[in-house]
Amino acid sequence: MNLLMNFLSVAKMPTDDYVGFTFFVGCMAMMAASVFLFFSMNSFDKKWRTSILISALITFIAAVHYWYMRDYWIGTYDVATKAGDSPTFFRYVDWILTVPLMCVEFYLILKVAGAKKSMMWRLIFLSVVMLVTGYIGEAIDQSNAWLWGLLSGAAYFVIVYDIWLGSAKKLAVEAGGSVLSAHKTLCWFVLVGWAIYPLGYMAGTSGQWYSDLLPNLDMDVIYNIGDAINKIGFGLVIYNLAVQSSNK
Ligand SMILES: *C/C=C(C)/C=C/C=C(C)/C=C/C1=C(C)CCCC1(C)C
């Protein structure tokens, strides 16, 4: 009972803490998306169920991390300076679990056209390189954040190339129809939606040559918006693909 009360107790959130607000809303949105995707799963043809399940897991893993990040932020929030600590560790644990799962989604929808596991592992490897170098720049070697950001950006660039023009693209064209259009939409998410993250990184790693390029945006708000768009958006694209191909 005590444990339950501890779990349910909440710290007060100041009404002008807009960063905390986005953590809170992000958490709710991820939970809602997970429930929606989990429950829709069995109404689809078997071949789409794994894809829907993975989408639900992505938002579920994020919901759990947002629960902790929200708490961490509120716990460190200082009403006088109107600032809290970024939950960098939880953020990157979330990403290192969910971004590779997004790579798995590309593989799963292209399996109908004969996608090989090697394509999936290549994307997963690139995403891990992208995230590990980003974490080093944000948390370990801040003074060289520009260099780590550049390395991370290079891995990101290769991912974008692979899915837009590389082997994944060829498979999508072979599959055609609703798979091709879902692939295209996911490609746009990676090109535009994922580009939100380097902006957050630039806003968060101060004292670099690029620090004056961005207006006073908050890193966590940018990341939270990016996560909501990309994780829930990805899920809806997969959901839509399952609906489209079940209607045939
Ligand atoms: C659900 C979480 C997602 C889709 C997270 C994606 C994260 C990125 C695409 C991060 C990319 C970064 C760069 C391209 C350079 C600067 C460092 C990062 C890690 C923020």
PDB file of C-alpha atoms and ligand atoms in Angstrom:
ATOM      1  CA  MET A   1       0.000   0.000   0.000  1.00  0.00           C
ATOM      2  CA  ASN A   2       2.768   2.385   0.954  1.00  0.00           C
ATOM      3  CA  LEU A   3       4.553   1.539  -2.242  1.00  0.00           C
ATOM      4  CA  LEU A   4       1.436   2.266  -4.261  1.00  0.00           C
ATOM      5  CA  MET A   5       0.952   5.607  -2.527  1.00  0.00           C
ATOM      6  CA  ASN A   6       4.544   6.537  -3.249  1.00  0.00           C
ATOM      7  CA  PHE A   7       4.107   5.606  -6.874  1.00  0.00           C
ATOM      8  CA  LEU A   8       0.971   7.690  -7.216  1.00  0.00           C
ATOM      9  CA  SER A   9       2.126  10.736  -5.266  1.00  0.00           C
ATOM     10  CA  VAL A  10       2.958  13.741  -7.381  1.00  0.00           C
ATOM     11  CA  ALA A  11       5.091  16.805  -6.913  1.00  0.00           C
ATOM     12  CA  LYS A  12       3.456  20.139  -7.565  1.00  0.00           C
ATOM     13  CA  MET A  13       3.973  21.424 -11.065  1.00  0.00           C
ATOM     14  CA  PRO A  14       4.334  25.204 -11.393  1.00  0.00           C
ATOM     15  CA  THR A  15       1.904  26.551 -13.983  1.00  0.00           C
ATOM     16  CA  ASP A  16       4.650  28.323 -15.919  1.00  0.00           C
ATOM     17  CA  ASP A  17       6.859  25.245 -16.194  1.00  0.00           C
ATOM     18  CA  TYR A  18       6.224  24.645 -19.862  1.00  0.00           C
ATOM     19  CA  VAL A  19       9.015  22.077 -20.138  1.00  0.00           C
ATOM     20  CA  GLY A  20       7.419  20.007 -17.377  1.00  0.00           C
ATOM     21  CA  PHE A  21       4.092  20.393 -19.142  1.00  0.00           C
ATOM     22  CA  THR A  22       5.478  18.840 -22.338  1.00  0.00           C
ATOM     23  CA  PHE A  23       6.901  15.926 -20.313  1.00  0.00           C
ATOM     24  CA  PHE A  24       3.467  15.390 -18.787  1.00  0.00           C
ATOM     25  CA  VAL A  25       1.504  15.634 -22.027  1.00  0.00           C
ATOM     26  CA  GLY A  26       4.131  13.541 -23.815  1.00  0.00           C
ATOM     27  CA  CYS A  27       3.688  10.800 -21.236  1.00  0.00           C
ATOM     28  CA  MET A  28      -0.097  10.780 -21.672  1.00  0.00           C
ATOM     29  CA  ALA A  29       0.106  10.835 -25.466  1.00  0.00           C
ATOM     30  CA  MET A  30       2.513   7.873 -25.496  1.00  0.00           C
ATOM     31  CA  MET A  31       0.262   5.919 -23.133  1.00  0.00           C
ATOM     32  CA  ALA A  32      -2.830   6.621 -25.219  1.00  0.00           C
ATOM     33  CA  ALA A  33      -1.069   5.635 -28.444  1.00  0.00           C
ATOM     34  CA  SER A  34       0.157   2.386 -26.877  1.00  0.00           C
ATOM     35  CA  VAL A  35      -3.321   1.378 -25.722  1.00  0.00           C
ATOM     36  CA  PHE A  36      -4.772   2.254 -29.123  1.00  0.00           C
ATOM     37  CA  LEU A  37      -2.174   0.237 -31.024  1.00  0.00           C
ATOM     38  CA  PHE A  38      -2.233  -2.765 -28.665  1.00  0.00           C
ATOM     39  CA  PHE A  39      -5.997  -3.086 -28.890  1.00  0.00           C
ATOM     40  CA  SER A  40      -6.159  -2.642 -32.657  1.00  0.00           C
ATOM     41  CA  MET A  41      -3.588  -5.363 -33.242  1.00  0.00           C
ATOM     42  CA  ASN A  42      -5.854  -8.405 -33.465  1.00  0.00           C
ATOM     43  CA  SER A  43      -8.231  -6.839 -35.951  1.00  0.00           C
ATOM     44  CA  PHE A  44      -5.570  -7.023 -38.651  1.00  0.00           C
ATOM     45  CA  ASP A  45      -4.245  -9.697 -40.911  1.00  0.00           C
ATOM     46  CA  LYS A  46      -1.538 -11.812 -39.265  1.00  0.00           C
ATOM     47  CA  LYS A  47       1.276 -10.442 -41.398  1.00  0.00           C
ATOM     48  CA  TRP A  48       0.813  -6.934 -39.959  1.00  0.00           C
ATOM     49  CA  ARG A  49       0.472  -7.883 -36.310  1.00  0.00           C
ATOM     50  CA  THR A  50       4.178  -7.868 -35.523  1.00  0.00           C
ATOM     51  CA  SER A  51       4.549  -4.411 -37.087  1.00  0.00           C
ATOM     52  CA  ILE A  52       1.658  -3.052 -35.024  1.00  0.00           C
ATOM     53  CA  LEU A  53       3.011  -4.726 -31.897  1.00  0.00           C
ATOM     54  CA  ILE A  54       6.439  -3.133 -32.424  1.00  0.00           C
ATOM     55  CA  SER A  55       4.765   0.284 -32.914  1.00  0.00           C
ATOM     56  CA  ALA A  56       2.901  -0.202 -29.651  1.00  0.00           C
ATOM     57  CA  LEU A  57       6.118  -1.225 -27.894  1.00  0.00           C
ATOM     58  CA  ILE A  58       7.871   1.909 -29.168  1.00  0.00           C
ATOM     59  CA  THR A  59       5.240   4.215 -27.646  1.00  0.00           C
ATOM     60  CA  PHE A  60       4.987   2.035 -24.526  1.00  0.00           C
ATOM     61  CA  ILE A  61       8.735   2.158 -23.854  1.00  0.00           C
ATOM     62  CA  ALA A  62       8.576   5.918 -24.394  1.00  0.00           C
ATOM     63  CA  ALA A  63       5.592   6.262 -22.033  1.00  0.00           C
ATOM     64  CA  VAL A  64       7.530   4.549 -19.240  1.00  0.00           C
ATOM     65  CA  HIS A  65      10.587   6.736 -19.843  1.00  0.00           C
ATOM     66  CA  TYR A  66       8.423   9.860 -19.966  1.00  0.00           C
ATOM     67  CA  TRP A  67       6.972   8.868 -16.621  1.00  0.00           C
ATOM     68  CA  TYR A  68      10.486   8.898 -15.167  1.00  0.00           C
ATOM     69  CA  MET A  69      11.690  11.953 -17.088  1.00  0.00           C
ATOM     70  CA  ARG A  70       8.666  13.965 -15.975  1.00  0.00           C
ATOM     71  CA  ASP A  71       9.400  13.017 -12.369  1.00  0.00           C
ATOM     72  CA  TYR A  72      13.121  13.755 -12.713  1.00  0.00           C
ATOM     73  CA  TRP A  73      12.424  17.160 -14.229  1.00  0.00           C
ATOM     74  CA  ILE A  74       9.898  18.157 -11.569  1.00  0.00           C
ATOM     75  CA  GLY A  75      12.206  16.885  -8.823  1.00  0.00           C
ATOM     76  CA  THR A  76      15.085  19.085  -9.972  1.00  0.00           C
ATOM     77  CA  TYR A  77      12.966  22.082 -11.015  1.00  0.00           C
ATOM     78  CA  ASP A  78      13.938  25.294  -9.289  1.00  0.00           C
ATOM     79  CA  VAL A  79      11.053  27.766  -9.060  1.00  0.00           C
ATOM     80  CA  ALA A  80      13.421  30.729  -8.669  1.00  0.00           C
ATOM     81  CA  THR A  81      15.512  30.120 -11.790  1.00  0.00           C
ATOM     82  CA  LYS A  82      12.667  28.375 -13.650  1.00  0.00           C
ATOM     83  CA  ALA A  83      15.006  25.585 -14.682  1.00  0.00           C
ATOM     84  CA  GLY A  84      15.368  21.877 -14.089  1.00  0.00           C
ATOM     85  CA  ASP A  85      17.919  19.233 -15.014  1.00  0.00           C
ATOM     86  CA  SER A  86      17.643  17.487 -18.348  1.00  0.00           C
ATOM     87  CA  PRO A  87      17.044  13.767 -17.861  1.00  0.00           C
ATOM     88  CA  THR A  88      19.757  13.020 -20.424  1.00  0.00           C
ATOM     89  CA  PHE A  89      20.383   9.472 -19.234  1.00  0.00           C
ATOM     90  CA  PHE A  90      16.719   8.374 -19.379  1.00  0.00           C
ATOM     91  CA  ARG A  91      16.349  10.160 -22.699  1.00  0.00           C
ATOM     92  CA  TYR A  92      19.134   8.194 -24.330  1.00  0.00           C
ATOM     93  CA  VAL A  93      18.109   4.872 -22.773  1.00  0.00           C
ATOM     94  CA  ASP A  94      14.684   5.465 -24.320  1.00  0.00           C
ATOM     95  CA  TRP A  95      16.198   6.274 -27.717  1.00  0.00           C
ATOM     96  CA  ILE A  96      18.656   3.375 -27.735  1.00  0.00           C
ATOM     97  CA  LEU A  97      15.665   1.051 -27.306  1.00  0.00           C
ATOM     98  CA  THR A  98      13.101   2.738 -29.532  1.00  0.00           C
ATOM     99  CA  VAL A  99      15.146   3.990 -32.504  1.00  0.00           C
ATOM    100  CA  PRO A 100      16.490   0.507 -33.382  1.00  0.00           C
ATOM    101  CA  LEU A 101      12.879  -0.712 -33.154  1.00  0.00           C
ATOM    102  CA  MET A 102      11.951   1.917 -35.732  1.00  0.00           C
ATOM    103  CA  CYS A 103      14.657   0.426 -37.963  1.00  0.00           C
ATOM    104  CA  VAL A 104      13.025  -2.976 -37.426  1.00  0.00           C
ATOM    105  CA  GLU A 105       9.761  -1.473 -38.733  1.00  0.00           C
ATOM    106  CA  PHE A 106      11.410  -0.644 -42.049  1.00  0.00           C
ATOM    107  CA  TYR A 107      12.546  -4.249 -42.332  1.00  0.00           C
ATOM    108  CA  LEU A 108       9.147  -5.669 -41.353  1.00  0.00           C
ATOM    109  CA  ILE A 109       7.123  -3.737 -43.888  1.00  0.00           C
ATOM    110  CA  LEU A 110       9.652  -4.516 -46.649  1.00  0.00           C
ATOM    111  CA  LYS A 111       9.727  -8.222 -45.869  1.00  0.00           C
ATOM    112  CA  VAL A 112       6.940  -8.766 -48.406  1.00  0.00           C
ATOM    113  CA  ALA A 113       9.439  -7.687 -51.072  1.00  0.00           C
ATOM    114  CA  GLY A 114      12.153  -9.959 -49.676  1.00  0.00           C
ATOM    115  CA  ALA A 115      14.050  -7.599 -47.364  1.00  0.00           C
ATOM    116  CA  LYS A 116      17.075  -9.251 -45.800  1.00  0.00           C
ATOM    117  CA  LYS A 117      18.038  -9.139 -42.136  1.00  0.00           C
ATOM    118  CA  SER A 118      21.367  -7.584 -43.124  1.00  0.00           C
ATOM    119  CA  MET A 119      19.537  -4.415 -44.173  1.00  0.00           C
ATOM    120  CA  MET A 120      17.884  -4.275 -40.751  1.00  0.00           C
ATOM    121  CA  TRP A 121      21.158  -4.802 -38.872  1.00  0.00           C
ATOM    122  CA  ARG A 122      22.865  -2.130 -40.931  1.00  0.00           C
ATOM    123  CA  LEU A 123      20.173   0.405 -40.029  1.00  0.00           C
ATOM    124  CA  ILE A 124      20.271  -0.647 -36.374  1.00  0.00           C
ATOM    125  CA  PHE A 125      24.067  -0.320 -36.289  1.00  0.00           C
ATOM    126  CA  LEU A 126      23.928   3.157 -37.836  1.00  0.00           C
ATOM    127  CA  SER A 127      21.254   4.272 -35.380  1.00  0.00           C
ATOM    128  CA  VAL A 128      23.328   3.051 -32.428  1.00  0.00           C
ATOM    129  CA  VAL A 129      26.380   4.946 -33.720  1.00  0.00           C
ATOM    130  CA  MET A 130      24.200   8.048 -34.139  1.00  0.00           C
ATOM    131  CA  LEU A 131      22.906   7.818 -30.563  1.00  0.00           C
ATOM    132  CA  VAL A 132      26.122   6.824 -28.780  1.00  0.00           C
ATOM    133  CA  THR A 133      28.082   9.686 -30.352  1.00  0.00           C
ATOM    134  CA  GLY A 134      25.206  12.054 -29.503  1.00  0.00           C
ATOM    135  CA  TYR A 135      25.241  10.886 -25.891  1.00  0.00           C
ATOM    136  CA  ILE A 136      28.996  11.402 -25.613  1.00  0.00           C
ATOM    137  CA  GLY A 137      28.621  14.959 -26.923  1.00  0.00           C
ATOM    138  CA  GLU A 138      25.740  15.746 -24.600  1.00  0.00           C
ATOM    139  CA  ALA A 139      26.837  14.049 -21.403  1.00  0.00           C
ATOM    140  CA  ILE A 140      30.517  13.102 -21.421  1.00  0.00           C
ATOM    141  CA  ASP A 141      32.581  15.401 -23.654  1.00  0.00           C
ATOM    142  CA  GLN A 142      30.514  18.606 -23.835  1.00  0.00           C
ATOM    143  CA  SER A 143      33.419  20.800 -24.913  1.00  0.00           C
ATOM    144  CA  ASN A 144      33.662  18.825 -28.160  1.00  0.00           C
ATOM    145  CA  ALA A 145      29.895  18.626 -28.647  1.00  0.00           C
ATOM    146  CA  TRP A 146      30.226  19.973 -32.203  1.00  0.00           C
ATOM    147  CA  LEU A 147      32.510  17.085 -33.195  1.00  0.00           C
ATOM    148  CA  TRP A 148      30.294  14.369 -31.681  1.00  0.00           C
ATOM    149  CA  GLY A 149      27.267  16.040 -33.204  1.00  0.00           C
ATOM    150  CA  LEU A 150      28.976  15.947 -36.581  1.00  0.00           C
ATOM    151  CA  LEU A 151      29.786  12.231 -36.274  1.00  0.00           C
ATOM    152  CA  SER A 152      26.238  11.548 -35.145  1.00  0.00           C
ATOM    153  CA  GLY A 153      24.935  13.599 -38.070  1.00  0.00           C
ATOM    154  CA  ALA A 154      27.058  11.550 -40.486  1.00  0.00           C
ATOM    155  CA  ALA A 155      25.446   8.307 -39.275  1.00  0.00           C
ATOM    156  CA  TYR A 156      22.038   9.970 -39.551  1.00  0.00           C
ATOM    157  CA  PHE A 157      22.876  11.012 -43.103  1.00  0.00           C
ATOM    158  CA  VAL A 158      23.727   7.426 -44.087  1.00  0.00           C
ATOM    159  CA  ILE A 159      20.400   6.209 -42.632  1.00  0.00           C
ATOM    160  CA  VAL A 160      18.562   8.831 -44.681  1.00  0.00           C
ATOM    161  CA  TYR A 161      20.504   7.803 -47.787  1.00  0.00           C
ATOM    162  CA  ASP A 162      19.797   4.098 -47.231  1.00  0.00           C
ATOM    163  CA  ILE A 163      16.060   4.432 -46.924  1.00  0.00           C
ATOM    164  CA  TRP A 164      15.561   7.165 -49.549  1.00  0.00           C
ATOM    165  CA  LEU A 165      17.942   5.940 -52.245  1.00  0.00           C
ATOM    166  CA  GLY A 166      19.601   2.735 -51.113  1.00  0.00           C
ATOM    167  CA  SER A 167      18.554  -0.892 -50.921  1.00  0.00           C
ATOM    168  CA  ALA A 168      15.456  -0.181 -48.811  1.00  0.00           C
ATOM    169  CA  LYS A 169      14.140   2.101 -51.534  1.00  0.00           C
ATOM    170  CA  LYS A 170      14.571  -0.597 -54.194  1.00  0.00           C
ATOM    171  CA  LEU A 171      12.619  -3.098 -52.100  1.00  0.00           C
ATOM    172  CA  ALA A 172       9.835  -0.586 -51.495  1.00  0.00           C
ATOM    173  CA  VAL A 173       9.498   0.000 -55.232  1.00  0.00           C
ATOM    174  CA  GLU A 174       9.364  -3.762 -55.812  1.00  0.00           C
ATOM    175  CA  ALA A 175       6.622  -4.129 -53.191  1.00  0.00           C
ATOM    176  CA  GLY A 176       4.649  -1.222 -54.668  1.00  0.00           C
ATOM    177  CA  GLY A 177       1.121  -0.235 -53.609  1.00  0.00           C
ATOM    178  CA  SER A 178       0.413   0.586 -49.995  1.00  0.00           C
ATOM    179  CA  VAL A 179       3.830  -0.676 -48.830  1.00  0.00           C
ATOM    180  CA  LEU A 180       5.570   1.761 -51.151  1.00  0.00           C
ATOM    181  CA  SER A 181       3.481   4.690 -49.968  1.00  0.00           C
ATOM    182  CA  ALA A 182       3.941   3.752 -46.291  1.00  0.00           C
ATOM    183  CA  HIS A 183       7.691   3.481 -46.887  1.00  0.00           C
ATOM    184  CA  LYS A 184       7.688   6.920 -48.478  1.00  0.00           C
ATOM    185  CA  THR A 185       5.849   8.458 -45.535  1.00  0.00           C
ATOM    186  CA  LEU A 186       8.267   6.849 -43.067  1.00  0.00           C
ATOM    187  CA  CYS A 187      11.142   8.242 -45.147  1.00  0.00           C
ATOM    188  CA  TRP A 188       9.694  11.735 -44.741  1.00  0.00           C
ATOM    189  CA  PHE A 189       9.437  11.195 -41.005  1.00  0.00           C
ATOM    190  CA  VAL A 190      13.121  10.299 -40.861  1.00  0.00           C
ATOM    191  CA  LEU A 191      14.187  13.187 -43.093  1.00  0.00           C
ATOM    192  CA  VAL A 192      12.065  15.936 -41.550  1.00  0.00           C
ATOM    193  CA  GLY A 193      10.838  14.555 -38.214  1.00  0.00           C
ATOM    194  CA  TRP A 194      14.225  13.245 -37.103  1.00  0.00           C
ATOM    195  CA  ALA A 195      15.912  16.508 -38.160  1.00  0.00           C
ATOM    196  CA  ILE A 196      14.206  18.086 -35.138  1.00  0.00           C
ATOM    197  CA  TYR A 197      16.690  16.291 -32.856  1.00  0.00           C
ATOM    198  CA  PRO A 198      19.934  17.904 -34.039  1.00  0.00           C
ATOM    199  CA  LEU A 199      18.184  21.261 -33.424  1.00  0.00           C
ATOM    200  CA  GLY A 200      17.494  20.238 -29.826  1.00  0.00           C
ATOM    201  CA  TYR A 201      21.086  19.088 -29.487  1.00  0.00           C
ATOM    202  CA  MET A 202      22.375  22.439 -30.755  1.00  0.00           C
ATOM    203  CA  ALA A 203      20.089  24.281 -28.353  1.00  0.00           C
ATOM    204  CA  GLY A 204      21.222  22.106 -25.451  1.00  0.00           C
ATOM    205  CA  THR A 205      24.976  21.972 -25.911  1.00  0.00           C
ATOM    206  CA  SER A 206      25.937  25.570 -25.206  1.00  0.00           C
ATOM    207  CA  GLY A 207      29.268  27.320 -25.687  1.00  0.00           C
ATOM    208  CA  GLN A 208      29.783  25.983 -29.205  1.00  0.00           C
ATOM    209  CA  TRP A 209      30.305  27.949 -32.404  1.00  0.00           C
ATOM    210  CA  TYR A 210      26.711  27.240 -33.407  1.00  0.00           C
ATOM    211  CA  SER A 211      25.170  28.288 -30.092  1.00  0.00           C
ATOM    212  CA  ASP A 212      24.180  31.722 -31.346  1.00  0.00           C
ATOM    213  CA  LEU A 213      22.442  30.367 -34.431  1.00  0.00           C
ATOM    214  CA  LEU A 214      19.361  29.247 -32.551  1.00  0.00           C
ATOM    215  CA  PRO A 215      16.989  31.451 -30.604  1.00  0.00           C
ATOM    216  CA  ASN A 216      16.500  30.650 -26.941  1.00  0.00           C
ATOM    217  CA  LEU A 217      14.755  27.342 -27.412  1.00  0.00           C
ATOM    218  CA  ASP A 218      14.734  24.655 -24.758  1.00  0.00           C
ATOM    219  CA  MET A 219      16.363  21.366 -25.653  1.00  0.00           C
ATOM    220  CA  ASP A 220      13.848  19.227 -23.778  1.00  0.00           C
ATOM    221  CA  VAL A 221      10.838  20.904 -25.362  1.00  0.00           C
ATOM    222  CA  ILE A 222      12.342  20.311 -28.805  1.00  0.00           C
ATOM    223  CA  TYR A 223      13.095  16.652 -28.006  1.00  0.00           C
ATOM    224  CA  ASN A 224       9.622  16.133 -26.521  1.00  0.00           C
ATOM    225  CA  ILE A 225       7.931  17.542 -29.614  1.00  0.00           C
ATOM    226  CA  GLY A 226      10.187  15.407 -31.823  1.00  0.00           C
ATOM    227  CA  ASP A 227       9.355  12.249 -29.875  1.00  0.00           C
ATOM    228  CA  ALA A 228       5.595  12.839 -30.027  1.00  0.00           C
ATOM    229  CA  ILE A 229       5.663  13.478 -33.777  1.00  0.00           C
ATOM    230  CA  ASN A 230       7.972  10.622 -34.652  1.00  0.00           C
ATOM    231  CA  LYS A 231       6.954   7.813 -32.321  1.00  0.00           C
ATOM    232  CA  ILE A 232       3.198   8.301 -32.596  1.00  0.00           C
ATOM    233  CA  GLY A 233       3.479   9.286 -36.271  1.00  0.00           C
ATOM    234  CA  PHE A 234       5.428   6.120 -37.122  1.00  0.00           C
ATOM    235  CA  GLY A 235       2.775   4.058 -35.354  1.00  0.00           C
ATOM    236  CA  LEU A 236      -0.041   5.702 -37.280  1.00  0.00           C
ATOM    237  CA  VAL A 237       1.691   5.130 -40.610  1.00  0.00           C
ATOM    238  CA  ILE A 238       1.997   1.420 -39.819  1.00  0.00           C
ATOM    239  CA  TYR A 239      -1.606   1.349 -38.582  1.00  0.00           C
ATOM    240  CA  ASN A 240      -2.756   2.991 -41.795  1.00  0.00           C
ATOM    241  CA  LEU A 241      -0.786   0.504 -43.870  1.00  0.00           C
ATOM    242  CA  ALA A 242      -2.493  -2.378 -42.058  1.00  0.00           C
ATOM    243  CA  VAL A 243      -5.924  -0.781 -42.619  1.00  0.00           C
ATOM    244  CA  GLN A 244      -5.200  -0.149 -46.309  1.00  0.00           C
ATOM    245  CA  SER A 245      -4.059  -3.642 -47.065  1.00  0.00           C
ATOM    246  CA  SER A 246      -6.861  -5.258 -45.024  1.00  0.00           C
ATOM    247  CA  ASN A 247      -9.451  -3.348 -47.036  1.00  0.00           C
ATOM    248  CA  LYS A 248      -8.379  -5.041 -50.230  1.00  0.00           C
TER     249      LYS A 248
HETATM  250  C1  LIG B   1      11.911   8.200 -30.669  1.00  0.00           C
HETATM  251  C2  LIG B   1      13.163   8.785 -30.770  1.00  0.00           C
HETATM  252  C3  LIG B   1      13.775   9.159 -31.916  1.00  0.00           C
HETATM  253  C4  LIG B   1      13.154   8.962 -33.268  1.00  0.00           C
HETATM  254  C5  LIG B   1      15.055   9.770 -31.783  1.00  0.00           C
HETATM  255  C6  LIG B   1      15.843  10.168 -32.791  1.00  0.00           C
HETATM  256  C7  LIG B   1      17.051  10.814 -32.526  1.00  0.00           C
HETATM  257  C8  LIG B   1      17.878  11.374 -33.468  1.00  0.00           C
HETATM  258  C9  LIG B   1      17.596  11.291 -34.925  1.00  0.00           C
HETATM  259  C10 LIG B   1      19.060  12.058 -32.994  1.00  0.00           C
HETATM  260  C11 LIG B   1      19.995  12.603 -33.775  1.00  0.00           C
HETATM  261  C12 LIG B   1      21.169  13.384 -33.378  1.00  0.00           C
HETATM  262  C13 LIG B   1      21.907  13.955 -34.416  1.00  0.00           C
HETATM  263  C14 LIG B   1      21.587  13.682 -35.853  1.00  0.00           C
HETATM  264  C15 LIG B   1      23.074  14.868 -34.178  1.00  0.00           C
HETATM  265  C16 LIG B   1      23.142  15.375 -32.774  1.00  0.00           C
HETATM  266  C17 LIG B   1      22.936  14.288 -31.777  1.00  0.00           C
HETATM  267  C18 LIG B   1      21.574  13.601 -31.918  1.00  0.00           C
HETATM  268  C19 LIG B   1      21.738  12.276 -31.190  1.00  0.00           C
HETATM  269  C20 LIG B   1      20.530  14.464 -31.187  1.00  0.00           C
END
